[in-house]
mmCIF file of C-alpha atoms in Angstrom:
data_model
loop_
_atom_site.group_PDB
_atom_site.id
_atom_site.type_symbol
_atom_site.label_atom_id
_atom_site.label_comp_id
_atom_site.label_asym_id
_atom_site.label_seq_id
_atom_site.Cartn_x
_atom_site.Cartn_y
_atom_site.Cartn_z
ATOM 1 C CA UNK A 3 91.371 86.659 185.837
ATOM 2 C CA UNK A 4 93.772 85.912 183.024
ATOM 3 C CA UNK A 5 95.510 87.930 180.541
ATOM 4 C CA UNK A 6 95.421 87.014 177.271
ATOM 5 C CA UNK A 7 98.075 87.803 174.117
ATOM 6 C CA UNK A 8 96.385 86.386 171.351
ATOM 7 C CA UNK A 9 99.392 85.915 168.269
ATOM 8 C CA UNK A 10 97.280 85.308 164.976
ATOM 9 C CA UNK A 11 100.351 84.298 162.215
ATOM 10 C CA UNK A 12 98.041 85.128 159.554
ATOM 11 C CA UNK A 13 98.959 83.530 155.923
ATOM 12 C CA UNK A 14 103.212 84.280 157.405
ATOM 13 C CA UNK A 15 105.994 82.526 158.018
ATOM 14 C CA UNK A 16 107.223 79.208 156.718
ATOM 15 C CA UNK A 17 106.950 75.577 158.212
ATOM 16 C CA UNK A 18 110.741 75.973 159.808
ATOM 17 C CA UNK A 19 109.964 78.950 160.894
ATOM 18 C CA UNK A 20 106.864 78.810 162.373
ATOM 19 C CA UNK A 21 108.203 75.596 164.169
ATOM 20 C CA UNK A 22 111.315 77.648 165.497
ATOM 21 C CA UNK A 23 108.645 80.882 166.515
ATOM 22 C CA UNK A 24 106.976 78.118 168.475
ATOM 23 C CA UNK A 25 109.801 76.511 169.893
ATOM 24 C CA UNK A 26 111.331 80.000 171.284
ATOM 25 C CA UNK A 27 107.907 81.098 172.752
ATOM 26 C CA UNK A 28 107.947 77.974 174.518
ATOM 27 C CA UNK A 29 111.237 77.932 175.931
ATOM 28 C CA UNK A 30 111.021 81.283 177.640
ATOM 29 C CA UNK A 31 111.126 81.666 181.308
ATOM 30 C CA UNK A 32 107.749 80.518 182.925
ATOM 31 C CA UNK A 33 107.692 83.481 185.036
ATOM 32 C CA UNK A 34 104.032 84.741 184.200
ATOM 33 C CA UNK A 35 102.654 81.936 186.923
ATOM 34 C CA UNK A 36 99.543 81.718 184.411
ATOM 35 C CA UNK A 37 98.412 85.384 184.680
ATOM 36 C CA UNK A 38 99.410 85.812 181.262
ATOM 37 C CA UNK A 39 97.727 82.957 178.857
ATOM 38 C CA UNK A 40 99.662 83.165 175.328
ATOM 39 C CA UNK A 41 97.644 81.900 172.171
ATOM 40 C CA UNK A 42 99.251 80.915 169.098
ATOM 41 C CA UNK A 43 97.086 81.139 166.061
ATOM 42 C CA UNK A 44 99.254 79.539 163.163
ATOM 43 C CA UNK A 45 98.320 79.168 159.636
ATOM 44 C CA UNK A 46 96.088 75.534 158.977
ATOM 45 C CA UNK A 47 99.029 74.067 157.577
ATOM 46 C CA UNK A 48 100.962 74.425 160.793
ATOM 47 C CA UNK A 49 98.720 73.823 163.626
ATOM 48 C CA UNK A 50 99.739 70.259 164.295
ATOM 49 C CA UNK A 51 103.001 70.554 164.150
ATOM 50 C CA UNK A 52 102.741 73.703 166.184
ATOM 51 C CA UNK A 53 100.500 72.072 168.871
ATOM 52 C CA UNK A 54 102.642 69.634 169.183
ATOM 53 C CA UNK A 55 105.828 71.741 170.118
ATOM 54 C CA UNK A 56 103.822 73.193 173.313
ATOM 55 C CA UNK A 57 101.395 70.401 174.013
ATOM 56 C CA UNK A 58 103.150 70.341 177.455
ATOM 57 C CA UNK A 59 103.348 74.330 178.120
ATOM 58 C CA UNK A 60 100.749 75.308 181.211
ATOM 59 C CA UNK A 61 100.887 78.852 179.656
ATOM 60 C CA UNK A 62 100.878 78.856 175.930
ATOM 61 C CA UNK A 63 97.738 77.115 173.774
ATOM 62 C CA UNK A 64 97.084 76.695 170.514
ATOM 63 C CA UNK A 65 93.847 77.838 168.104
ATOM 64 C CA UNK A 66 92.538 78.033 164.384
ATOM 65 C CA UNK A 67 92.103 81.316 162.612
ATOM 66 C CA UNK A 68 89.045 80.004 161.048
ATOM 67 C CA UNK A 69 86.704 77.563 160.408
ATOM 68 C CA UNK A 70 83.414 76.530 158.609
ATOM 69 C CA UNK A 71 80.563 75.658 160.557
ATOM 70 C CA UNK A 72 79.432 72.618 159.197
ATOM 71 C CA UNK A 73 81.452 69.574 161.070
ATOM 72 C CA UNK A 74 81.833 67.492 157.794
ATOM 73 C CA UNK A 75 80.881 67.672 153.863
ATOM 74 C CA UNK A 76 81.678 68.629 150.886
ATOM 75 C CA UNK A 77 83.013 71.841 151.085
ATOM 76 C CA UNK A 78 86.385 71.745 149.234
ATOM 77 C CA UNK A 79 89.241 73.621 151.416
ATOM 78 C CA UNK A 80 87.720 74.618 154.172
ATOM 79 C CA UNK A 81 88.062 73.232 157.489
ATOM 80 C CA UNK A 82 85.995 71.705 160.216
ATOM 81 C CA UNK A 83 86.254 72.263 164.105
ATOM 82 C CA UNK A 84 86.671 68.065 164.101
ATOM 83 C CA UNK A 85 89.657 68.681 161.981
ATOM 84 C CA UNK A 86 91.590 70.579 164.800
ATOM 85 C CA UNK A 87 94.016 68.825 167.063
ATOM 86 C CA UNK A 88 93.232 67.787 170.193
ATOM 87 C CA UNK A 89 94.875 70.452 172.030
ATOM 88 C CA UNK A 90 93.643 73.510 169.611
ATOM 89 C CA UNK A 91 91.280 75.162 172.171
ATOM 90 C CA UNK A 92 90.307 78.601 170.453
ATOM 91 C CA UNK A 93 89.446 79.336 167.383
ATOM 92 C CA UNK A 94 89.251 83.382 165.752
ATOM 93 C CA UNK A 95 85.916 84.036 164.476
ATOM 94 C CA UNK A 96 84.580 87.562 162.834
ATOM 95 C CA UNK A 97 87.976 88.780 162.127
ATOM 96 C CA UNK A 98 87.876 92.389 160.043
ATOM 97 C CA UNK A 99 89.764 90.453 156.941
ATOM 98 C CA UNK A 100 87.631 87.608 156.912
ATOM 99 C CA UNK A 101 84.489 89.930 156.862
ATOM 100 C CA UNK A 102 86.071 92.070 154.601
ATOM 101 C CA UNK A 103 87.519 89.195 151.533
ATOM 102 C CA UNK A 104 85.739 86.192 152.321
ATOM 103 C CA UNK A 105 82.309 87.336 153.026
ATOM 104 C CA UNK A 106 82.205 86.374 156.219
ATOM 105 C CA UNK A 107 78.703 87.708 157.100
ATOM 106 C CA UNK A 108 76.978 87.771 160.751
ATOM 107 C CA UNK A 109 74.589 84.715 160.285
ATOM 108 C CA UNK A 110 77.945 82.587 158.987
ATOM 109 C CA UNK A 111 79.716 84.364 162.300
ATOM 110 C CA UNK A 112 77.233 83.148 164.294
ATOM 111 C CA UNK A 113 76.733 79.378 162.879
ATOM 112 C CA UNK A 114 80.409 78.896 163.253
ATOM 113 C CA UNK A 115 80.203 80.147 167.246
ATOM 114 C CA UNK A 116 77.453 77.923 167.995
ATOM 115 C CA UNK A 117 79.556 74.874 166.001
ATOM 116 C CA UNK A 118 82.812 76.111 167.886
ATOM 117 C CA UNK A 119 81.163 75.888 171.496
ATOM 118 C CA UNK A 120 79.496 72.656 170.502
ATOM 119 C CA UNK A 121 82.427 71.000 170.199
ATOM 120 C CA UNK A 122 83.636 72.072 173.730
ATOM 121 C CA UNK A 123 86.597 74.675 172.628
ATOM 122 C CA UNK A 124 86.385 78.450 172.685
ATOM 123 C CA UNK A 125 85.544 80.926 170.433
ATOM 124 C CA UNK A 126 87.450 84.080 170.172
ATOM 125 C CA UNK A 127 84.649 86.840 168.463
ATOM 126 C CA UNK A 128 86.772 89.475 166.796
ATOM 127 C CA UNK A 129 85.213 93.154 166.737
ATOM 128 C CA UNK A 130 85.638 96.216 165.903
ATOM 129 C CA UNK A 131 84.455 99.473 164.290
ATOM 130 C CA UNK A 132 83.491 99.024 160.360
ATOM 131 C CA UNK A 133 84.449 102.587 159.636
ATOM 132 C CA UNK A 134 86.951 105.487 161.220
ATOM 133 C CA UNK A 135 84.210 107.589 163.021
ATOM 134 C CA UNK A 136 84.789 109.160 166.155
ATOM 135 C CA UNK A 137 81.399 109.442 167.075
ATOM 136 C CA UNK A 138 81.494 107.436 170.268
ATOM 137 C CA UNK A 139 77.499 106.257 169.982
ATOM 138 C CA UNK A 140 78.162 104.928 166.452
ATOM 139 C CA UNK A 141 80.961 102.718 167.987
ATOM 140 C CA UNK A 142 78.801 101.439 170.961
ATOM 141 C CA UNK A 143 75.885 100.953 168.486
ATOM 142 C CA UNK A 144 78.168 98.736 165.987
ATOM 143 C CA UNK A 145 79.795 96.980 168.756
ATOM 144 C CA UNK A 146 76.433 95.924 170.324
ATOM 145 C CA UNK A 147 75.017 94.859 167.400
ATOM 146 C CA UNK A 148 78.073 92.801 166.327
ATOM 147 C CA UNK A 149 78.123 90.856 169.493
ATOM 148 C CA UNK A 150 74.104 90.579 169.523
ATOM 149 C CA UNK A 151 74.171 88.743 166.078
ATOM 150 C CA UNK A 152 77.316 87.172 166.877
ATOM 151 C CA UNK A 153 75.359 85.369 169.995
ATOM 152 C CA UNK A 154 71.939 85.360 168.776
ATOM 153 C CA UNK A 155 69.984 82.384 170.053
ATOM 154 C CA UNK A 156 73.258 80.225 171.158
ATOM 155 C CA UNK A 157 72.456 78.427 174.090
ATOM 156 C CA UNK A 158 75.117 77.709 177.068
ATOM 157 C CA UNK A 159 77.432 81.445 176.073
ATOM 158 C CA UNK A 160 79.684 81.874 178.697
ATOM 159 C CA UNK A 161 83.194 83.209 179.764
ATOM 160 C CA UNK A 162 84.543 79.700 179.742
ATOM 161 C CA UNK A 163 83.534 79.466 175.721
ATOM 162 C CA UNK A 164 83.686 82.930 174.169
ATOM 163 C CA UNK A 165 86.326 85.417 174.335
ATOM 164 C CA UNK A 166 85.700 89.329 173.040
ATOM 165 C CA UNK A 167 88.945 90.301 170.892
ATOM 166 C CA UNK A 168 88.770 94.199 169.785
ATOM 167 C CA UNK A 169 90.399 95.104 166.726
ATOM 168 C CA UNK A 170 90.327 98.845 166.201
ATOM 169 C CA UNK A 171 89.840 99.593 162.113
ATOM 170 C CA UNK A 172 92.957 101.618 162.485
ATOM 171 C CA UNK A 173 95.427 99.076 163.856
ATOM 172 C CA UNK A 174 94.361 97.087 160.266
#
């Protein structure tokens, strides 16, 4: 079993320095011998040139912070899974801002997991708690039903596709 750091770059940092980010992760020490995996999750603009810079790194991979789940259309800036380089194998789904400003319900959650694991790379659910509240049962109850609708009625789910990111309301 693998480790995962998962670095989502959010709407930060410019082309140069995103490159130069990605070009100092890559040049560290390979001294993790794989148990740690390292994802970069640049901004759209950057993902190319980003994959490109550690296409040949065994330990560090590349993934989208979004997409829509429809593979081609007209749907004016969005992006499709067929859109993503080659070697872009994850791809963020669910997180707390996209629920949160872009109306990124359940049912769209769960179209763009089934579209994601389609297309043969992995989806990484983000979850957390909607509210603070320490009631522990509340938490279970919310995180059940996230993944349940998150999942419901995919076909072929496994740990190979689908990767459980929590993201406690208070880290946000």
């Amino acid at each position: 079993m693998s480790i995962y750091i998962l670095a989502n770059w959010k709407m930060n940092l410019s082309y140069d320095k995103a490159i130069s980010l990605a070009e100092y992760i890559s040049s560290m020490p390979e001294t993790l011998s794989g148990a740690i995996k390292v994802v970069l999750f640049p901004s759209v603009p950057y993902l190319f040139p980003v994959s490109g810079v550690i296409e040949e790194h065994p330990y560090i991979r590349t993934g989208a912070q979004n997409i829509y789940w429809e593979r081609s259309g007209s749907y004016t800036g969005e992006v499709s899974v067929d859109m993503l380089p080659m070697n872009c194998e994850y791809v963020l789904v669910g997180h707390s801002e996209r629920r949160a400003n872009f109306n990124d319900t359940e049912p769209n959650i769960n179209r763009k997991i089934a579209t994601i694991i389609e297309s043969g790379k992995k989806a990484v659910l983000c979850i957390g708690e909607g509210t603070l509240n320490e009631n522990p049962n509340v938490f279970y109850d919310e995180m059940v039903q996230k993944i349940g609708s998150a999942i419901a009625g995919i076909s072929g789910i496994s740990s190979n596709n689908l990767m459980l990111a929590y993201e406690p309301v208070w880290a946000i």
